[in-house]
C-alpha positions as a Python dict, from the first residue, in 0.01 Angstrom:
ca = {
    (1, 'M'): (0, 0, 0),
    (2, 'T'): (-166, -94, -327),
    (3, 'A'): (-239, -468, -353),
    (4, 'L'): (-110, -670, -650),
    (5, 'T'): (-255, -988, -800),
    (6, 'L'): (-200, -1199, -1111),
    (7, 'S'): (-490, -1308, -1331),
    (8, 'T'): (-552, -1503, -1650),
    (9, 'A'): (-911, -1376, -1666),
    (10, 'A'): (-1046, -1244, -1994),
    (11, 'A'): (-1047, -865, -2003),
    (12, 'P'): (-1416, -818, -2100),
    (13, 'G'): (-1549, -1009, -1799),
    (14, 'L'): (-1324, -858, -1535),
    (15, 'R'): (-1492, -620, -1292),
    (16, 'A'): (-1268, -318, -1230),
    (17, 'D'): (-1277, 61, -1243),
    (18, 'A'): (-1044, 72, -1543),
    (19, 'I'): (-837, -141, -1775),
    (20, 'V'): (-489, -18, -1869),
    (21, 'I'): (-345, -96, -2210),
    (22, 'G'): (-21, -3, -2383),
    (23, 'V'): (19, 196, -2701),
    (24, 'A'): (352, 235, -2881),
    (25, 'K'): (499, 456, -3150),
    (26, 'G'): (511, 249, -3468),
    (27, 'A'): (668, 332, -3803),
    (28, 'K'): (331, 445, -3938),
    (29, 'G'): (164, 575, -3623),
    (30, 'A'): (24, 450, -3297),
    (31, 'V'): (28, 73, -3239),
    (32, 'V'): (-173, -114, -2976),
    (33, 'A'): (67, -322, -2769),
    (34, 'A'): (37, -691, -2689),
    (35, 'G'): (-193, -770, -2399),
    (36, 'A'): (-473, -550, -2529),
    (37, 'E'): (-596, -784, -2805),
    (38, 'A'): (-940, -831, -2647),
    (39, 'V'): (-985, -457, -2611),
    (40, 'D'): (-877, -393, -2969),
    (41, 'K'): (-1112, -665, -3095),
    (42, 'A'): (-1404, -499, -2917),
    (43, 'Y'): (-1325, -183, -3116),
    (44, 'D'): (-1335, -391, -3436),
    (45, 'G'): (-956, -375, -3461),
    (46, 'K'): (-966, 3, -3496),
    (47, 'L'): (-846, 99, -3148),
    (48, 'A'): (-517, 246, -3276),
    (49, 'G'): (-709, 479, -3506),
    (50, 'V'): (-944, 583, -3227),
    (51, 'L'): (-650, 664, -3004),
    (52, 'E'): (-480, 867, -3276),
    (53, 'T'): (-803, 1062, -3325),
    (54, 'L'): (-786, 1145, -2953),
    (55, 'G'): (-428, 1268, -2997),
    (56, 'A'): (-236, 962, -2881),
    (57, 'S'): (95, 883, -3047),
    (58, 'G'): (240, 618, -2817),
    (59, 'A'): (506, 851, -2677),
    (60, 'E'): (647, 752, -2339),
    (61, 'G'): (443, 891, -2050),
    (62, 'E'): (145, 984, -2268),
    (63, 'L'): (-194, 892, -2124),
    (64, 'T'): (-531, 878, -2299),
    (65, 'K'): (-868, 787, -2147),
    (66, 'L'): (-1171, 662, -2339),
    (67, 'P'): (-1494, 479, -2258),
    (68, 'A'): (-1469, 102, -2252),
    (69, 'P'): (-1637, -80, -2542),
    (70, 'A'): (-1979, -246, -2517),
    (71, 'G'): (-1975, -575, -2332),
    (72, 'F'): (-1692, -485, -2094),
    (73, 'K'): (-1757, -477, -1720),
    (74, 'T'): (-1502, -200, -1678),
    (75, 'P'): (-1623, 150, -1768),
    (76, 'L'): (-1289, 300, -1865),
    (77, 'V'): (-991, 223, -2088),
    (78, 'V'): (-664, 395, -2005),
    (79, 'A'): (-405, 387, -2283),
    (80, 'V'): (-52, 465, -2172),
    (81, 'G'): (246, 533, -2398),
    (82, 'L'): (533, 282, -2411),
    (83, 'G'): (759, 471, -2648),
    (84, 'A'): (904, 316, -2962),
    (85, 'E'): (769, -20, -3074),
    (86, 'P'): (1029, -301, -3047),
    (87, 'D'): (1212, -399, -3364),
    (88, 'G'): (992, -656, -3535),
    (89, 'K'): (1291, -811, -3709),
    (90, 'D'): (1417, -949, -3378),
    (91, 'A'): (1206, -1248, -3276),
    (92, 'D'): (1309, -1204, -2914),
    (93, 'A'): (1250, -831, -2902),
    (94, 'G'): (1006, -706, -2643),
    (95, 'Y'): (946, -388, -2453),
    (96, 'E'): (1226, -300, -2215),
    (97, 'A'): (1152, -347, -1847),
    (98, 'E'): (1195, 22, -1775),
    (99, 'A'): (941, 118, -2044),
    (100, 'L'): (685, -115, -1883),
    (101, 'R'): (774, 8, -1534),
    (102, 'R'): (728, 372, -1630),
    (103, 'A'): (405, 312, -1820),
    (104, 'A'): (251, 120, -1530),
    (105, 'G'): (362, 398, -1295),
    (106, 'V'): (200, 671, -1504),
    (107, 'A'): (-126, 477, -1517),
    (108, 'A'): (-128, 389, -1146),
    (109, 'R'): (-81, 752, -1049),
    (110, 'A'): (-358, 864, -1287),
    (111, 'L'): (-594, 608, -1134),
    (112, 'A'): (-581, 751, -783),
    (113, 'G'): (-928, 717, -638),
    (114, 'C'): (-998, 384, -807),
    (115, 'R'): (-1049, 71, -604),
    (116, 'K'): (-930, -171, -871),
    (117, 'A'): (-759, -150, -1209),
    (118, 'A'): (-660, -422, -1454),
    (119, 'F'): (-326, -385, -1633),
    (120, 'A'): (-333, -545, -1978),
    (121, 'L'): (24, -452, -2066),
    (122, 'P'): (266, -683, -2252),
    (123, 'V'): (349, -978, -2025),
    (124, 'D'): (588, -1203, -2214),
    (125, 'S'): (817, -1306, -1928),
    (126, 'P'): (854, -1307, -1548),
    (127, 'G'): (1069, -997, -1591),
    (128, 'A'): (773, -815, -1743),
    (129, 'V'): (554, -920, -1451),
    (130, 'E'): (812, -779, -1212),
    (131, 'A'): (856, -453, -1402),
    (132, 'I'): (483, -386, -1431),
    (133, 'G'): (431, -478, -1066),
    (134, 'E'): (703, -239, -954),
    (135, 'G'): (563, 34, -1175),
    (136, 'V'): (216, -4, -1026),
    (137, 'L'): (334, -4, -664),
    (138, 'L'): (585, 278, -707),
    (139, 'G'): (355, 488, -923),
    (140, 'A'): (63, 460, -680),
    (141, 'Y'): (277, 586, -389),
    (142, 'A'): (148, 884, -192),
    (143, 'F'): (280, 1041, 127),
    (144, 'D'): (-19, 1171, 317),
    (145, 'A'): (52, 1085, 681),
    (146, 'Y'): (41, 1452, 776),
    (147, 'K'): (-278, 1537, 586),
    (148, 'E'): (-599, 1586, 784),
    (149, 'N'): (-743, 1273, 625),
    (150, 'G'): (-417, 1085, 602),
    (151, 'R'): (-332, 719, 590),
    (152, 'Q'): (-395, 674, 958),
    (153, 'S'): (-766, 740, 895),
    (154, 'K'): (-1007, 488, 746),
    (155, 'D'): (-1111, 766, 510),
    (156, 'V'): (-761, 788, 361),
    (157, 'K'): (-730, 1064, 106),
    (158, 'A'): (-424, 1164, -90),
    (159, 'R'): (-385, 1340, -423),
    (160, 'N'): (-659, 1600, -469),
    (161, 'G'): (-872, 1421, -215),
    (162, 'K'): (-834, 1081, -386),
    (163, 'A'): (-700, 764, -228),
    (164, 'P'): (-416, 581, -402),
    (165, 'L'): (-517, 294, -633),
    (166, 'G'): (-644, 12, -414),
    (167, 'E'): (-557, -294, -624),
    (168, 'G'): (-372, -365, -946),
    (169, 'V'): (-454, -686, -1136),
    (170, 'L'): (-184, -794, -1382),
    (171, 'L'): (-362, -963, -1671),
    (172, 'G'): (-155, -1228, -1844),
    (173, 'G'): (31, -1300, -1524),
    (174, 'K'): (-6, -1665, -1426),
    (175, 'P'): (-99, -1704, -1057),
    (176, 'R'): (5, -2073, -1054),
    (177, 'D'): (334, -2027, -1236),
    (178, 'A'): (630, -2034, -997),
    (179, 'A'): (837, -1789, -1203),
    (180, 'H'): (551, -1539, -1226),
    (181, 'K'): (470, -1570, -856),
    (182, 'G'): (838, -1522, -770),
    (183, 'A'): (861, -1215, -993),
    (184, 'L'): (555, -1064, -828),
    (185, 'A'): (689, -1139, -478),
    (186, 'R'): (1019, -967, -562),
    (187, 'A'): (832, -665, -701),
    (188, 'V'): (629, -638, -381),
    (189, 'A'): (929, -670, -149),
    (190, 'V'): (1145, -419, -338),
    (191, 'S'): (862, -170, -387),
    (192, 'E'): (735, -182, -31),
    (193, 'E'): (1081, -117, 112),
    (194, 'L'): (1160, 149, -147),
    (195, 'N'): (834, 321, -56),
    (196, 'R'): (932, 297, 312),
    (197, 'A'): (1255, 480, 220),
    (198, 'R'): (1042, 745, 46),
    (199, 'D'): (834, 782, 362),
    (200, 'L'): (1147, 840, 569),
    (201, 'I'): (1280, 1099, 325),
    (202, 'N'): (949, 1283, 320),
    (203, 'M'): (908, 1289, 700),
    (204, 'P'): (956, 1635, 850),
    (205, 'P'): (1280, 1672, 1045),
    (206, 'N'): (1102, 1758, 1370),
    (207, 'D'): (977, 1398, 1368),
    (208, 'L'): (1267, 1219, 1197),
    (209, 'T'): (1566, 1277, 1422),
    (210, 'P'): (1868, 1049, 1455),
    (211, 'A'): (1708, 885, 1759),
    (212, 'S'): (1369, 829, 1594),
    (213, 'F'): (1532, 696, 1275),
    (214, 'A'): (1728, 450, 1491),
    (215, 'A'): (1404, 347, 1664),
    (216, 'I'): (1238, 281, 1327),
    (217, 'A'): (1536, 64, 1231),
    (218, 'Q'): (1503, -127, 1558),
    (219, 'T'): (1138, -202, 1488),
    (220, 'A'): (1220, -326, 1138),
    (221, 'A'): (1506, -539, 1269),
    (222, 'K'): (1272, -714, 1510),
    (223, 'E'): (1014, -767, 1236),
    (224, 'H'): (1258, -917, 986),
    (225, 'G'): (1501, -1104, 1211),
    (226, 'L'): (1795, -864, 1170),
    (227, 'K'): (2066, -790, 1420),
    (228, 'I'): (2096, -427, 1518),
    (229, 'Q'): (2338, -221, 1721),
    (230, 'V'): (2274, 146, 1798),
    (231, 'L'): (2554, 368, 1925),
    (232, 'D'): (2416, 678, 2098),
    (233, 'D'): (2614, 995, 2167),
    (234, 'K'): (2775, 850, 2480),
    (235, 'A'): (2886, 536, 2298),
    (236, 'L'): (3015, 748, 2010),
    (237, 'V'): (3227, 953, 2251),
    (238, 'K'): (3363, 636, 2408),
    (239, 'G'): (3442, 491, 2067),
    (240, 'G'): (3609, 803, 1931),
    (241, 'Y'): (3374, 875, 1641),
    (242, 'G'): (3488, 1233, 1597),
    (243, 'G'): (3329, 1289, 1259),
    (244, 'I'): (2974, 1197, 1358),
    (245, 'L'): (3008, 1374, 1693),
    (246, 'G'): (3148, 1686, 1531),
    (247, 'V'): (2864, 1717, 1283),
    (248, 'G'): (2595, 1637, 1540),
    (249, 'G'): (2742, 1852, 1817),
    (250, 'G'): (2540, 2162, 1733),
    (251, 'S'): (2200, 1998, 1765),
    (252, 'A'): (1984, 1910, 2063),
    (253, 'A'): (1898, 1593, 1869),
    (254, 'T'): (2207, 1384, 1941),
    (255, 'P'): (2368, 1165, 1672),
    (256, 'R'): (2352, 789, 1627),
    (257, 'L'): (2544, 522, 1439),
    (258, 'V'): (2323, 226, 1351),
    (259, 'K'): (2458, -111, 1240),
    (260, 'L'): (2190, -330, 1080),
    (261, 'S'): (2295, -684, 985),
    (262, 'Y'): (2135, -950, 768),
    (263, 'T'): (2311, -1287, 761),
    (264, 'H'): (2238, -1603, 565),
    (265, 'P'): (2360, -1938, 700),
    (266, 'K'): (2499, -2045, 361),
    (267, 'A'): (2653, -1711, 260),
    (268, 'D'): (3025, -1684, 192),
    (269, 'K'): (3021, -1321, 72),
    (270, 'H'): (2972, -1004, 274),
    (271, 'L'): (2863, -662, 148),
    (272, 'A'): (2870, -348, 361),
    (273, 'Y'): (2644, -56, 272),
    (274, 'V'): (2707, 284, 432),
    (275, 'G'): (2447, 561, 421),
    (276, 'K'): (2468, 931, 492),
    (277, 'G'): (2189, 1012, 737),
    (278, 'I'): (2181, 1386, 799),
    (279, 'T'): (1821, 1416, 915),
    (280, 'Y'): (1835, 1791, 860),
    (281, 'D'): (2118, 1995, 712),
    (282, 'S'): (2120, 2367, 786),
    (283, 'G'): (2485, 2387, 681),
    (284, 'G'): (2587, 2444, 1042),
    (285, 'I'): (2798, 2753, 1108),
    (286, 'S'): (2857, 2768, 730),
    (287, 'L'): (2482, 2832, 703),
    (288, 'K'): (2309, 2760, 376),
    (289, 'P'): (2170, 3068, 198),
    (290, 'A'): (1797, 3138, 177),
    (291, 'G'): (1621, 2909, -65),
    (292, 'H'): (1852, 2615, 0),
    (293, 'N'): (1714, 2494, 333),
    (294, 'E'): (1357, 2395, 252),
    (295, 'T'): (1428, 2045, 123),
    (296, 'M'): (1721, 1958, 347),
    (297, 'K'): (1517, 1696, 530),
    (298, 'C'): (1618, 1477, 232),
    (299, 'D'): (1986, 1474, 333),
    (300, 'M'): (1933, 1133, 494),
    (301, 'S'): (1832, 971, 163),
    (302, 'G'): (2148, 761, 155),
    (303, 'A'): (2077, 610, 495),
    (304, 'A'): (1716, 548, 391),
    (305, 'A'): (1837, 362, 81),
    (306, 'V'): (2078, 148, 283),
    (307, 'F'): (1812, 70, 542),
    (308, 'A'): (1562, -32, 273),
    (309, 'A'): (1818, -245, 87),
    (310, 'V'): (1917, -446, 395),
    (311, 'V'): (1553, -515, 484),
    (312, 'T'): (1480, -614, 124),
    (313, 'A'): (1773, -857, 122),
    (314, 'A'): (1624, -1019, 431),
    (315, 'R'): (1275, -1036, 280),
    (316, 'L'): (1413, -1199, -35),
    (317, 'G'): (1630, -1440, 165),
    (318, 'L'): (1938, -1364, -44),
    (319, 'E'): (2237, -1592, 9),
    (320, 'V'): (2472, -1310, 102),
    (321, 'N'): (2554, -1127, 425),
    (322, 'V'): (2464, -758, 412),
    (323, 'T'): (2552, -503, 678),
    (324, 'G'): (2405, -156, 670),
    (325, 'W'): (2568, 136, 850),
    (326, 'L'): (2347, 440, 906),
    (327, 'A'): (2547, 750, 1002),
    (328, 'L'): (2279, 969, 1159),
    (329, 'A'): (2320, 1330, 1272),
    (330, 'E'): (2149, 1668, 1249),
    (331, 'N'): (2372, 1953, 1129),
    (332, 'M'): (2271, 2269, 1316),
    (333, 'P'): (2440, 2599, 1415),
    (334, 'S'): (2474, 2667, 1788),
    (335, 'G'): (2729, 2744, 2055),
    (336, 'T'): (2834, 2378, 2055),
    (337, 'A'): (2851, 2336, 1676),
    (338, 'V'): (3174, 2252, 1497),
    (339, 'R'): (3337, 2567, 1351),
    (340, 'P'): (3535, 2632, 1035),
    (341, 'G'): (3895, 2589, 1147),
    (342, 'D'): (3822, 2315, 1401),
    (343, 'V'): (4015, 1989, 1378),
    (344, 'L'): (3832, 1660, 1436),
    (345, 'R'): (3997, 1331, 1523),
    (346, 'M'): (3810, 1068, 1328),
    (347, 'Y'): (3732, 709, 1427),
    (348, 'S'): (4023, 596, 1206),
    (349, 'G'): (4265, 814, 1406),
    (350, 'K'): (4318, 1058, 1119),
    (351, 'T'): (4262, 1428, 1185),
    (352, 'V'): (4047, 1647, 962),
    (353, 'E'): (4055, 2026, 942),
    (354, 'V'): (3698, 2147, 892),
    (355, 'L'): (3706, 2432, 643),
    (356, 'N'): (3333, 2426, 571),
    (357, 'T'): (3074, 2284, 810),
    (358, 'D'): (2835, 2235, 519),
    (359, 'A'): (3067, 1964, 387),
    (360, 'E'): (2943, 1749, 674),
    (361, 'G'): (2826, 1436, 494),
    (362, 'R'): (3178, 1321, 421),
    (363, 'L'): (3263, 1357, 791),
    (364, 'V'): (2990, 1121, 916),
    (365, 'L'): (3054, 881, 627),
    (366, 'A'): (3426, 873, 706),
    (367, 'D'): (3361, 731, 1052),
    (368, 'A'): (3107, 480, 922),
    (369, 'L'): (3332, 370, 635),
    (370, 'W'): (3616, 300, 876),
    (371, 'A'): (3381, 110, 1108),
    (372, 'A'): (3257, -97, 813),
    (373, 'S'): (3614, -163, 702),
    (374, 'Q'): (3702, -326, 1034),
    (375, 'E'): (3483, -624, 942),
    (376, 'K'): (3676, -682, 618),
    (377, 'P'): (3374, -714, 388),
    (378, 'D'): (3419, -821, 26),
    (379, 'A'): (3305, -476, -83),
    (380, 'I'): (3173, -150, 59),
    (381, 'V'): (2925, 77, -116),
    (382, 'D'): (2836, 412, 34),
    (383, 'V'): (2533, 617, -70),
    (384, 'A'): (2495, 988, -6),
    (385, 'T'): (2331, 1310, -114),
    (386, 'L'): (2681, 1446, -100),
    (387, 'T'): (2752, 1735, -336),
    (388, 'G'): (2577, 2002, -536),
    (389, 'A'): (2868, 1965, -778),
    (390, 'M'): (2737, 1622, -881),
    (391, 'M'): (2401, 1777, -962),
    (392, 'L'): (2574, 2036, -1178),
    (393, 'A'): (2762, 1757, -1356),
    (394, 'L'): (2484, 1503, -1407),
    (395, 'G'): (2155, 1685, -1350),
    (396, 'S'): (1863, 1589, -1131),
    (397, 'R'): (1795, 1231, -1248),
    (398, 'T'): (2137, 1065, -1263),
    (399, 'F'): (2371, 967, -981),
    (400, 'G'): (2747, 944, -1004),
    (401, 'V'): (2947, 627, -935),
    (402, 'M'): (3307, 645, -813),
    (403, 'A'): (3524, 358, -696),
    (404, 'N'): (3875, 247, -610),
    (405, 'D'): (3842, -38, -860),
    (406, 'D'): (3745, 19, -1224),
    (407, 'A'): (3583, -322, -1267),
    (408, 'F'): (3369, -275, -957),
    (409, 'R'): (3268, 74, -1067),
    (410, 'S'): (3154, -76, -1399),
    (411, 'A'): (2964, -351, -1220),
    (412, 'V'): (2779, -100, -1001),
    (413, 'Y'): (2696, 117, -1300),
    (414, 'E'): (2567, -183, -1496),
    (415, 'A'): (2355, -297, -1201),
    (416, 'A'): (2200, 50, -1177),
    (417, 'E'): (2122, 59, -1547),
    (418, 'E'): (1975, -291, -1532),
    (419, 'V'): (1716, -193, -1271),
    (420, 'G'): (1631, 139, -1434),
    (421, 'E'): (1824, 381, -1214),
    (422, 'P'): (2019, 627, -1433),
    (423, 'A'): (2384, 641, -1324),
    (424, 'W'): (2717, 743, -1469),
    (425, 'P'): (3074, 630, -1390),
    (426, 'M'): (3294, 913, -1263),
    (427, 'P'): (3672, 928, -1213),
    (428, 'L'): (3882, 997, -904),
    (429, 'P'): (4163, 1213, -1046),
    (430, 'E'): (4469, 1189, -824),
    (431, 'H'): (4573, 1551, -883),
    (432, 'L'): (4263, 1671, -695),
    (433, 'R'): (4388, 1510, -372),
    (434, 'K'): (4650, 1784, -332),
    (435, 'G'): (4381, 2047, -280),
    (436, 'M'): (4280, 1881, 48),
    (437, 'E'): (4623, 1911, 208),
    (438, 'S'): (4614, 2086, 546),
    (439, 'T'): (4890, 2260, 741),
    (440, 'V'): (4740, 2156, 1076),
    (441, 'A'): (4574, 1818, 1013),
    (442, 'D'): (4610, 1503, 806),
    (443, 'I'): (4350, 1623, 556),
    (444, 'A'): (4096, 1904, 509),
    (445, 'N'): (3731, 1842, 435),
    (446, 'M'): (3740, 2075, 134),
    (447, 'G'): (3955, 2094, -176),
    (448, 'E'): (3932, 2251, -519),
    (449, 'R'): (3592, 2396, -605),
    (450, 'M'): (3595, 2266, -961),
    (451, 'G'): (3529, 1894, -958),
    (452, 'G'): (3388, 1917, -607),
    (453, 'G'): (3197, 1588, -637),
    (454, 'L'): (3517, 1406, -727),
    (455, 'V'): (3703, 1578, -442),
    (456, 'A'): (3442, 1443, -200),
    (457, 'G'): (3494, 1094, -340),
    (458, 'L'): (3869, 1123, -290),
    (459, 'F'): (3812, 1232, 69),
    (460, 'L'): (3595, 927, 139),
    (461, 'R'): (3852, 694, -17),
    (462, 'E'): (4094, 796, 259),
    (463, 'F'): (3873, 617, 512),
    (464, 'V'): (3827, 286, 334),
    (465, 'G'): (4039, 5, 476),
    (466, 'E'): (4338, -111, 276),
    (467, 'G'): (4263, -375, 18),
    (468, 'I'): (3883, -337, 38),
    (469, 'T'): (3688, -282, -282),
    (470, 'W'): (3472, 29, -250),
    (471, 'A'): (3225, 236, -450),
    (472, 'H'): (3061, 570, -376),
    (473, 'L'): (2719, 671, -509),
    (474, 'D'): (2650, 1044, -503),
    (475, 'I'): (2269, 1060, -532),
    (476, 'A'): (2235, 1435, -469),
    (477, 'G'): (2045, 1482, -795),
    (478, 'P'): (1784, 1203, -807),
    (479, 'A'): (1722, 1156, -433),
    (480, 'F'): (1455, 1425, -407),
    (481, 'N'): (1231, 1530, -693),
    (482, 'E'): (1141, 1897, -662),
    (483, 'G'): (960, 1901, -996),
    (484, 'G'): (644, 1728, -1108),
    (485, 'P'): (600, 1350, -1094),
    (486, 'F'): (707, 1142, -1393),
    (487, 'G'): (689, 773, -1474),
    (488, 'Y'): (676, 597, -1138),
    (489, 'T'): (869, 876, -966),
    (490, 'P'): (669, 1099, -731),
    (491, 'K'): (733, 1453, -620),
    (492, 'G'): (953, 1447, -307),
    (493, 'G'): (1160, 1154, -187),
    (494, 'T'): (1232, 901, -462),
    (495, 'G'): (1415, 611, -293),
    (496, 'S'): (1707, 647, -533),
    (497, 'A'): (1973, 370, -518),
    (498, 'V'): (1757, 118, -329),
    (499, 'R'): (1709, -101, -636),
    (500, 'T'): (2076, -75, -730),
    (501, 'L'): (2186, -191, -384),
    (502, 'V'): (1937, -480, -390),
    (503, 'R'): (2058, -587, -734),
    (504, 'L'): (2421, -577, -619),
    (505, 'A'): (2329, -805, -330),
    (506, 'E'): (2151, -1044, -568),
    (507, 'L'): (2448, -1052, -806),
    (508, 'T'): (2685, -1115, -518),
    (509, 'A'): (2464, -1397, -388),
    (510, 'S'): (2459, -1564, -728),
    (511, 'G'): (2832, -1514, -788),
    (512, 'D'): (2768, -1296, -1093),
    (513, 'L'): (2899, -962, -966),
    (514, 'G'): (3168, -812, -1181),
}
């Protein structure tokens, strides 16, 4: 993990491999952002012109390298685009946190192989410290545990044979200021746990099984003082968890239901987070077609997000009780696999006709949602890579938010936007419920094809306890990045929804939710 420090040192005298500055798009061309005054002065105030000569415009994600000026102890200046310059007419206007986060992420990724880099980006508040810190830590992420010279070796090598950035120094951050130190500590806690979620998502499914995921959760629980309960296949049979057992029945890797609990002695609110944890999804008997299996190790991204959020709440000491439910199973075809036409009796007692075994996520979530409901939490939020239909609706970078309460849906959406996770509120049209009627069971696990993401949300709603506020996050699009890296988002597992869940817990703790 990249180290982070705050420093008020002058840029010219700081020893580092590079110094990162911001450049924005101004009305008349590129503009050097605040924080880089010393660098600009060393170029006789002509740094913006030099950057424009090199092709820089200040566009978001743009990166330009140039030799450091005479007198600097760093050999390299890295200018990273921040996008549009803030409106100068507004005295309080500054760069948005997400712009800083993305810029720091782009620079951190480009500086792989460097031992130390100074970030002279605009630091005008503790929020800016936090955003830049998160950007550095998330942008420097690399998953190389399975490379020949991976992280387990002292000669760690990652991208193109280069180690991730060793240390990021945030210039302008005040190491003795309580607000700045607190902002940095939050950035470290959130980023480290989000990166742990990324590691889990990127792990190959022959190593990350329901049992090994549960073991990882047990280790984390011991480390952070959490309570944990793991139901294995025998306990699931005894408890009547027909959904999880049905989905996991075709695999030699037996299913698990993990309950991970963080409690605060002064808390009077309780949140329950439920995560879909299909450690590999072949589709089961309804086998996925060729070309759709290769990334299905990511189908446990919801459980990874829930796991990371609960641990982060503990690390931050939030005054709220948070329970995470990880519904873990591997969906495989075999002689013992659930078949289309089978009827499962769920933990709630309801029966479900399975029309498609590749609609398995809603089956494991249904059991976990009902289990979570029995504790009567103030709200339940489930997270799942649930439907391809949501990807068709919202693309690969935005997750959908559904809920049984409009105000809560808005609160979740606003929390996601606040932390920089693109989301969009989606409806639960009542007329779509009719498509899931079954002649042999209480409900079928499939309905109308059009609006399939909303149908899945309606199915899950059936298993939320009466009177409990609930939201569903379908992260099928942003959970796994199959394209090139961008901003602070790497290729592969992204850790989508972790920051939203943490923010919801913070808002609940402070009494500001909804």
